[in-house]
Coordinates of C-alpha atoms and ligand atoms in Angstrom, one line a residue:
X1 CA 147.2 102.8 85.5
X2 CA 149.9 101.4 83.3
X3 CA 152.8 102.4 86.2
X4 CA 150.4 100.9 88.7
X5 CA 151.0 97.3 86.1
X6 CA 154.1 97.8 86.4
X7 CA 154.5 98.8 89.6
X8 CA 152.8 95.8 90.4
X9 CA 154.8 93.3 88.3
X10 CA 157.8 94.6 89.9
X11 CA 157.0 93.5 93.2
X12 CA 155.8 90.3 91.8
X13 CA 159.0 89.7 90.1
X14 CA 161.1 91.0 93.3
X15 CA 158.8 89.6 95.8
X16 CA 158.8 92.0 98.0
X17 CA 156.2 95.7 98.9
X18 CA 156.1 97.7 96.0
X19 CA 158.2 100.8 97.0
X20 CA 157.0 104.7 95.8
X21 CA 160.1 105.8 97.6
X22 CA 163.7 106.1 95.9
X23 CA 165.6 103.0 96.8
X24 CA 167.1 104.0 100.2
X25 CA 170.5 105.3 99.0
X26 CA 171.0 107.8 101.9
X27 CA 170.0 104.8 104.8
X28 CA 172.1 105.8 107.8
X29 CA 172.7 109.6 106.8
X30 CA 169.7 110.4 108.5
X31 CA 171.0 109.3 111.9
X32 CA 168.6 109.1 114.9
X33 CA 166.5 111.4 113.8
X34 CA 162.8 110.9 115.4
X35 CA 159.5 110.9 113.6
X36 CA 155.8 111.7 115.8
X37 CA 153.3 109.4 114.1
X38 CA 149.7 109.6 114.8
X39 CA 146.8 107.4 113.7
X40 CA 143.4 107.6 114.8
X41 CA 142.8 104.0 115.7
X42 CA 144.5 100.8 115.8
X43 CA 141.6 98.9 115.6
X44 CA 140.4 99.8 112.2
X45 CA 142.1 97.8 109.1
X46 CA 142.7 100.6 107.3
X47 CA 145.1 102.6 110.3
X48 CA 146.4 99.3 111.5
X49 CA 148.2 98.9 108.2
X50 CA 149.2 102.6 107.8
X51 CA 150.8 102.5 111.1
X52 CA 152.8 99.9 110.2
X53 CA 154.1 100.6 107.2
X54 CA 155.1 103.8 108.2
X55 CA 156.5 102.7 111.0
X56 CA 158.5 99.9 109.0
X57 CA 159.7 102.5 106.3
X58 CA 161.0 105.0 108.5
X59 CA 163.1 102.9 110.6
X60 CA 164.5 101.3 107.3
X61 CA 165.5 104.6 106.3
X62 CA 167.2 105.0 109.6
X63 CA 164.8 107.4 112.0
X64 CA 163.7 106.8 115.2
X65 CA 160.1 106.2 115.6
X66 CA 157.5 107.3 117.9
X67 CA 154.4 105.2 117.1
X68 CA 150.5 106.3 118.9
X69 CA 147.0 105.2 118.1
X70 CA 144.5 106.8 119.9
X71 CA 141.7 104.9 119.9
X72 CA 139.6 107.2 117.6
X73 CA 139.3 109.9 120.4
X74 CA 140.5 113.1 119.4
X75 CA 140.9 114.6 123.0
X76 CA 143.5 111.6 123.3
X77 CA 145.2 111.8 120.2
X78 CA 146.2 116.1 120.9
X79 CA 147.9 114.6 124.8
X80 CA 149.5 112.2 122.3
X81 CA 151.0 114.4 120.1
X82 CA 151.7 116.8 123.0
X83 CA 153.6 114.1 124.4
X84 CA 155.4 113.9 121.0
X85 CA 156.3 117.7 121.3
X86 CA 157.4 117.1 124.9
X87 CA 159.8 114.2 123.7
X88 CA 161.3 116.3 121.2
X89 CA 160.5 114.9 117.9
X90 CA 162.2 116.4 114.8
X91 CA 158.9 115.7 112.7
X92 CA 155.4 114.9 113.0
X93 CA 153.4 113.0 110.6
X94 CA 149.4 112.7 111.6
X95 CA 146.0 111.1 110.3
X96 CA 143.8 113.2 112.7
X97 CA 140.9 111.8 114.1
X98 CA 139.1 115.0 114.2
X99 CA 140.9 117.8 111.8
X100 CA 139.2 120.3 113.7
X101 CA 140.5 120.0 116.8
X102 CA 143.8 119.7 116.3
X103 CA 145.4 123.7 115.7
X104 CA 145.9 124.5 119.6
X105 CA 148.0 121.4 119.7
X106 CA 149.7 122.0 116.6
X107 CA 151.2 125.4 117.6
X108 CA 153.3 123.9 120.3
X109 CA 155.0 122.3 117.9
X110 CA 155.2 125.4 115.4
X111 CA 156.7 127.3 118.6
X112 CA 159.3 124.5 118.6
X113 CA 159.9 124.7 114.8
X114 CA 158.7 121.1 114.4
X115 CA 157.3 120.6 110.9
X116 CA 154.4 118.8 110.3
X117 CA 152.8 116.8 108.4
X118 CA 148.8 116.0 107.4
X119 CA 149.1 112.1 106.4
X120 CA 145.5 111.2 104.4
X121 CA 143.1 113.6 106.4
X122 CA 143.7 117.2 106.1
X123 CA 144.3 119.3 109.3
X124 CA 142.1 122.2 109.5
X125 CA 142.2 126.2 110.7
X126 CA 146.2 125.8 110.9
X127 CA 149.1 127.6 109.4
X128 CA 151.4 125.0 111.2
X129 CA 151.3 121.9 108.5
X130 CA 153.8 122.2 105.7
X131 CA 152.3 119.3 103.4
X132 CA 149.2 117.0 103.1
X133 CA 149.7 113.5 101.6
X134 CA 146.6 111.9 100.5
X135 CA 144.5 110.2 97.5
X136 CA 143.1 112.4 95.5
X137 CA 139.6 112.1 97.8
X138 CA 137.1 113.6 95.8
X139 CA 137.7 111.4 92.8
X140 CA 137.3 108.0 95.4
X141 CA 133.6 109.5 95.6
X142 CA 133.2 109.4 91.5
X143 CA 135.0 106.2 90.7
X144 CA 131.7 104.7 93.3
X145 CA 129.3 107.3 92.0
X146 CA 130.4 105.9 88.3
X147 CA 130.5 102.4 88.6
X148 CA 127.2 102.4 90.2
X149 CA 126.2 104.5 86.8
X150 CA 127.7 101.6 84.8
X151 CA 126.4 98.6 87.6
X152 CA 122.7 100.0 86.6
X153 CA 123.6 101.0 82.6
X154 CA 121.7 104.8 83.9
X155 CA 122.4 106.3 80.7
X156 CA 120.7 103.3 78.7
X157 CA 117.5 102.1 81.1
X158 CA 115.1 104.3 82.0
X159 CA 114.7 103.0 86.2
X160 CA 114.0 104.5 88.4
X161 CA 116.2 103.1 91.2
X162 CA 116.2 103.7 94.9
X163 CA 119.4 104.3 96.3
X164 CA 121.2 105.8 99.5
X165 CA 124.2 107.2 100.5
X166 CA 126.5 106.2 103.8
X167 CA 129.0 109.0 103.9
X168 CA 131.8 109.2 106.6
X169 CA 132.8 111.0 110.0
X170 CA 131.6 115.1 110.3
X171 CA 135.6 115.5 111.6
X172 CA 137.0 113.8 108.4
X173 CA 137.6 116.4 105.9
X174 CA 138.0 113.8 103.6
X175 CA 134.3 112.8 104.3
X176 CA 133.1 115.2 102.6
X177 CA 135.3 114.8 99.5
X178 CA 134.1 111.3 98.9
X179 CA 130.2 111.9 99.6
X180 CA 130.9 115.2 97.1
X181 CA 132.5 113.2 94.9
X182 CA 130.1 110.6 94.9
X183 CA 127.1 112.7 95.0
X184 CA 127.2 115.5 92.6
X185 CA 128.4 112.5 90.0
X186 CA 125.0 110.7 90.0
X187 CA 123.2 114.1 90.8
X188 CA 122.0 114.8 87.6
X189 CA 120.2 111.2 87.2
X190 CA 118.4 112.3 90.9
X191 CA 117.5 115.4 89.5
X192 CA 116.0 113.6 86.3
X193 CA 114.3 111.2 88.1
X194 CA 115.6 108.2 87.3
X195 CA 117.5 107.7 91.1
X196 CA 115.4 108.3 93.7
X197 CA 116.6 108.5 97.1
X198 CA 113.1 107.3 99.2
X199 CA 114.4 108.0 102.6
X200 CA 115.3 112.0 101.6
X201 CA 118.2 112.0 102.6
X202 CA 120.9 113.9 100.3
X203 CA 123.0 115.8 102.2
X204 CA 125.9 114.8 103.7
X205 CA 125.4 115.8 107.4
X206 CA 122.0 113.7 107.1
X207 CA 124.4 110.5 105.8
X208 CA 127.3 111.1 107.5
X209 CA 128.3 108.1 110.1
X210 CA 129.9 109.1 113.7
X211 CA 133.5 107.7 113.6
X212 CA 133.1 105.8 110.7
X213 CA 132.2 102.9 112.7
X214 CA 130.4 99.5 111.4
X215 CA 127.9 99.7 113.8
X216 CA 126.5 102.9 113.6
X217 CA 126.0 102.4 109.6
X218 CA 124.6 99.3 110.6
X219 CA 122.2 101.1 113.1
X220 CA 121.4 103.9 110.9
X221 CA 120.9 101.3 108.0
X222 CA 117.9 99.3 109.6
X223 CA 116.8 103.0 110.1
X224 CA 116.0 103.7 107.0
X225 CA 115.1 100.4 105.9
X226 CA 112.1 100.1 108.1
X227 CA 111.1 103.3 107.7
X228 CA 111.6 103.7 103.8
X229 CA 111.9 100.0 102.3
X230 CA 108.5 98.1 103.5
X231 CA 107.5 97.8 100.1
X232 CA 110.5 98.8 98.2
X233 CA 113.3 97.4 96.8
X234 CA 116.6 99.1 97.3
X235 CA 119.1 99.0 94.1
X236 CA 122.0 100.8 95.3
X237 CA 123.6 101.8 98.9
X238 CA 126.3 104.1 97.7
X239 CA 128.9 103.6 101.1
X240 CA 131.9 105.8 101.4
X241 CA 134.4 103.3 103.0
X242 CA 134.2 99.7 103.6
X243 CA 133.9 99.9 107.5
X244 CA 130.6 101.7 106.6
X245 CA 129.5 98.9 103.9
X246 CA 130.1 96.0 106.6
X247 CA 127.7 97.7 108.5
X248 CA 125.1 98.1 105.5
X249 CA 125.2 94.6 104.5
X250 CA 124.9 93.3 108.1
X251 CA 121.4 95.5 108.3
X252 CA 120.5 93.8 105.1
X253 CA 121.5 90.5 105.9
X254 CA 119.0 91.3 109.2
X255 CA 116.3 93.1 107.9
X256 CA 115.9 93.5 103.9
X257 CA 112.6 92.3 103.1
X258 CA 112.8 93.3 98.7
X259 CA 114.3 91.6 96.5
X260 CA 117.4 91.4 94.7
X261 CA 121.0 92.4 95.9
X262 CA 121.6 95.7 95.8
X263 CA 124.6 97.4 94.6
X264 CA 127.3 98.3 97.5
X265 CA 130.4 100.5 97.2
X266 CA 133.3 100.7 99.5
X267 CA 136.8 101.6 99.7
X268 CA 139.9 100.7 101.5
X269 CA 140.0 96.7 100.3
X270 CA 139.4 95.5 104.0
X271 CA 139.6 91.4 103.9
X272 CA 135.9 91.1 105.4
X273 CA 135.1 93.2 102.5
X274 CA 136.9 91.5 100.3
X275 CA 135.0 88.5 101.4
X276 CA 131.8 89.7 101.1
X277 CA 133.2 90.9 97.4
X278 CA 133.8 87.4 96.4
X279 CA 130.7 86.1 97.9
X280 CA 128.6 88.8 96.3
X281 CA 127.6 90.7 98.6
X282 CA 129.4 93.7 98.1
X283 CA 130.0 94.9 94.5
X284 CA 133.3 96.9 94.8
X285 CA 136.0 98.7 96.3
X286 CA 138.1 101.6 95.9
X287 CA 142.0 100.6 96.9
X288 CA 144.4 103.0 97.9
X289 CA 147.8 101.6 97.9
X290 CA 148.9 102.9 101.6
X291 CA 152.2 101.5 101.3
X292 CA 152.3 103.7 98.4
X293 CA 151.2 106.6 100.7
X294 CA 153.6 105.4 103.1
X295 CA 156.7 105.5 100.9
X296 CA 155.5 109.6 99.7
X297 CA 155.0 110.4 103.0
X298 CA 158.5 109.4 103.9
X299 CA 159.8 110.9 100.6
X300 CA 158.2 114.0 101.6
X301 CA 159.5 113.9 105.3
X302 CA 162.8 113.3 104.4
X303 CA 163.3 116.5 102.8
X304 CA 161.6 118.0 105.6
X305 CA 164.5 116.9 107.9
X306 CA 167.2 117.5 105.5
X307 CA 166.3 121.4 105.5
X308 CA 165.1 120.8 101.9
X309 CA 161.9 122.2 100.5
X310 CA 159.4 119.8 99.0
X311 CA 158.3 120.7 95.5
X312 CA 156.3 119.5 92.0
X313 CA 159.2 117.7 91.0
X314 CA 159.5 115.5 93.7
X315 CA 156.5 113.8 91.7
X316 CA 159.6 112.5 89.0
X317 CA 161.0 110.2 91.7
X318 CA 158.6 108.3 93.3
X319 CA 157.5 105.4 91.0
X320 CA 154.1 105.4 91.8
X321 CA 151.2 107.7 90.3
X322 CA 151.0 111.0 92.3
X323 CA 150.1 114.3 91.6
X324 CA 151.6 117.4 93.1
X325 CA 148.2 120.0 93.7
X326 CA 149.0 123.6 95.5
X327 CA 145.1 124.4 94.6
X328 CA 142.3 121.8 96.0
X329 CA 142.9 121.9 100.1
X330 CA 142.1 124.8 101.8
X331 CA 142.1 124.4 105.6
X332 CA 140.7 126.9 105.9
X333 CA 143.8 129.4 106.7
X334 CA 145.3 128.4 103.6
X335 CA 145.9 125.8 100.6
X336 CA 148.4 123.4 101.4
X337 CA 150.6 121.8 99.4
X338 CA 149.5 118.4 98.4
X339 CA 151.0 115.2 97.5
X340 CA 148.3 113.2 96.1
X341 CA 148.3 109.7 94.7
X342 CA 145.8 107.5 92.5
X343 CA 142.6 104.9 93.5
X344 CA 141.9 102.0 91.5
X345 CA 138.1 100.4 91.2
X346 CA 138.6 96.6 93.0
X347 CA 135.9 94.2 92.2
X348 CA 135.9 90.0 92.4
X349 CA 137.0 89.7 88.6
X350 CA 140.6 91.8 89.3
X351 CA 141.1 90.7 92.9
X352 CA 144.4 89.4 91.7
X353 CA 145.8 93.1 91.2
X354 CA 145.6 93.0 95.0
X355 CA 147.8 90.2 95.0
X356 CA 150.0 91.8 92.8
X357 CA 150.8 94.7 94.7
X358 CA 152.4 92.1 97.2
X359 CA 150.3 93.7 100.2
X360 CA 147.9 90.6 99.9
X361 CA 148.0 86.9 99.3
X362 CA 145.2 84.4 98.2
X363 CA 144.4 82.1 101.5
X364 CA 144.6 78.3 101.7
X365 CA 141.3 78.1 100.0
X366 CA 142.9 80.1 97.1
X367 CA 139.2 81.7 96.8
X368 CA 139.6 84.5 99.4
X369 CA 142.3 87.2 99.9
X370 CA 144.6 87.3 103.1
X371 CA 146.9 90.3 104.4
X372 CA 150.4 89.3 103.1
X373 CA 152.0 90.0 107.0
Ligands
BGC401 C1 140.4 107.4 104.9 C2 139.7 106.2 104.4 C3 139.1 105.4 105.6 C4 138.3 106.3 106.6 C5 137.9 105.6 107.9 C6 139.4 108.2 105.8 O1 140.0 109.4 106.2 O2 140.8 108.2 103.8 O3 140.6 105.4 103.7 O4 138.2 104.4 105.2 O5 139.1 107.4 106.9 O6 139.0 105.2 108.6

């Protein structure tokens, strides 16, 4: 927390991103070198801005950039990255849409010695990806599962409560991190009674939301609500992401007949989100600095392409928070190493630390946060 202050304060005071990278002392050495990127879709907040900030630290740092979004569609996203292959790219750095599907594709570029890179999802059932760079997933699930433990004081009152849980997409591996993070947190107050989840549903495939889209939470939401809430009040709606809670509070704002507001999670800091923070109807957010991730990830890849070898102690010259962790992703084939960096709980009274990582900007209003673009 304290290097995320000052981290923070720096960019305030220099008025510009807040950089994890080294300053970029070796700018130029690394020629025309060109980088594959792959996100799943430009039309989600959280993508759009990864895309671009990759995109904008690489070419500082003097690479050529090959940028594709593909539309949340996996089928598209393996032609992309074949097309990468095909174009000769020195590197590949991908968010998979589905990190299934992905290993046939990704032994092309194995065959053609092209390292790879998993950027914030995991790639499964591969030997081909070198590194992952990611949040540390699992603990974005418990910082919701515990402020919703503090939101409703569970170790003081005696409830019960009703609550339900929104997870993510069945091809995110991450998915599953947040909704076991979340989940086996708040667990024990389930098993003691004092949650109750009235619609049954507690596993994740049961909660789990095709492509992470707002309307099918939305959908899904007025589900439940008219099946399980006639007469009930719901307290909590414990949402993995915050594309996920605008779909939970537009069901509620439809067709929530109890009383009360219940307690919302999210995470990613999306602006509607942030809105609906502010306006109370969504009680937090977990932010992940993706500029952050952005300047590891280029850290990382760097290396990479200067025939270097990645290691713990990279961790010393990045000045954010990240963790070096050879022992929490399996894909499956095997653990891969793993760059991961720190969440922070956002909620209307620290809105400001937003603003401080110089990635937002309070609007005319001065009431509501803006992208800083
Ligand atoms: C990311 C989240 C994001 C979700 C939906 C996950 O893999 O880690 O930040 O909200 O995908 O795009």
């Amino acid at each position: 927390m304290k290097k995320f202050f000052a981290a923070a304060m720096a960019a305030v005071m220099m008025g510009s991103l807040v950089s994890c990278g080294k300053d970029q002392a070796d700018k130029g050495e690394a020629g025309k070198k060109k980088i594959g990127l792959a996100m799943p879709a430009e039309e989600l907040e959280r993508w759009n801005s990864d895309g671009a900030y990759l995109k904008q630290q690489f070419e500082e740092a003097g690479y050529e950039v090959v940028l594709k979004y593909s539309q949340n569609d996996a089928s598209k996203q393996n032609n992309d990255v074949l097309g990468m292959i095909s174009e000769d790219v020195d590197l590949l750095l991908i968010a998979a849409v589905d990190g299934d599907q992905m290993s046939k594709t990704l032994e092309e570029a194995k065959a053609k010695n092209i390292p790879i890179v998993a950027y914030d999802r995991l790639i499964m059932n591969t030997d081909a990806i070198t590194y992952y760079i990611s949040f540390d997933n699992y603990k974005v699930g418990k910082m919701q599962a515990d402020f919703v433990r503090d939101e409703l004081q569970l170790d003081s009152t005696s409830g019960p409560y009703n609550i339900e849980f929104v997870a993510g997409d069945k091809g995110d591996n991450n998915a599953r991190y947040f909704f076991n993070g979340a989940y086996e947190t708040l667990e024990p107050y389930i098993e003691s009674g004092k949650l109750v989840v009235p619609s049954g549903k507690t596993s994740f495939e049961r909660v789990a939301t095709d492509g992470w889209k707002t309307d099918n939470a939305e959908k899904d939401m007025k589900g439940t609500l008219s099946v399980n809430y006639k007469d009930k009040n719901l307290d909590v709606v414990l949402c993995a992401n915050d594309s996920t809670a605008l779909g939970v509070t537009k069901a509620l704002e439809s067709s929530y007949k109890g009383s009360g507001q219940p307690v919302i999670t999210g995470q990613d800091g999306d602006i509607e989100n942030l809105r609906n923070i502010v306006d109370g109807k969504q009680s937090m957010t977990v932010y992940k600095n993706v500029s952050d991730e952005a300047g590891v990830a280029l850290e990382v890849c760097k290396k990479l392409l200067d025939g270097e070898i990645p290691a713990a102690n990279l961790t010393e010259s990045l000045d954010c928070e990240c963790v070096f962790d050879s022992e929490s992703y399996n894909n499956g084939v095997k653990y891969v190493q793993s760059y991961l960096l720190v969440p922070y709980v956002i909620t209307k009274d620290n809105l400001q630390l937003l603003v401080n990582t110089g990635l937002y900007r309070w609007d005319s209003s001065n009431k509501y946060l803006e992208l800083n673009k």
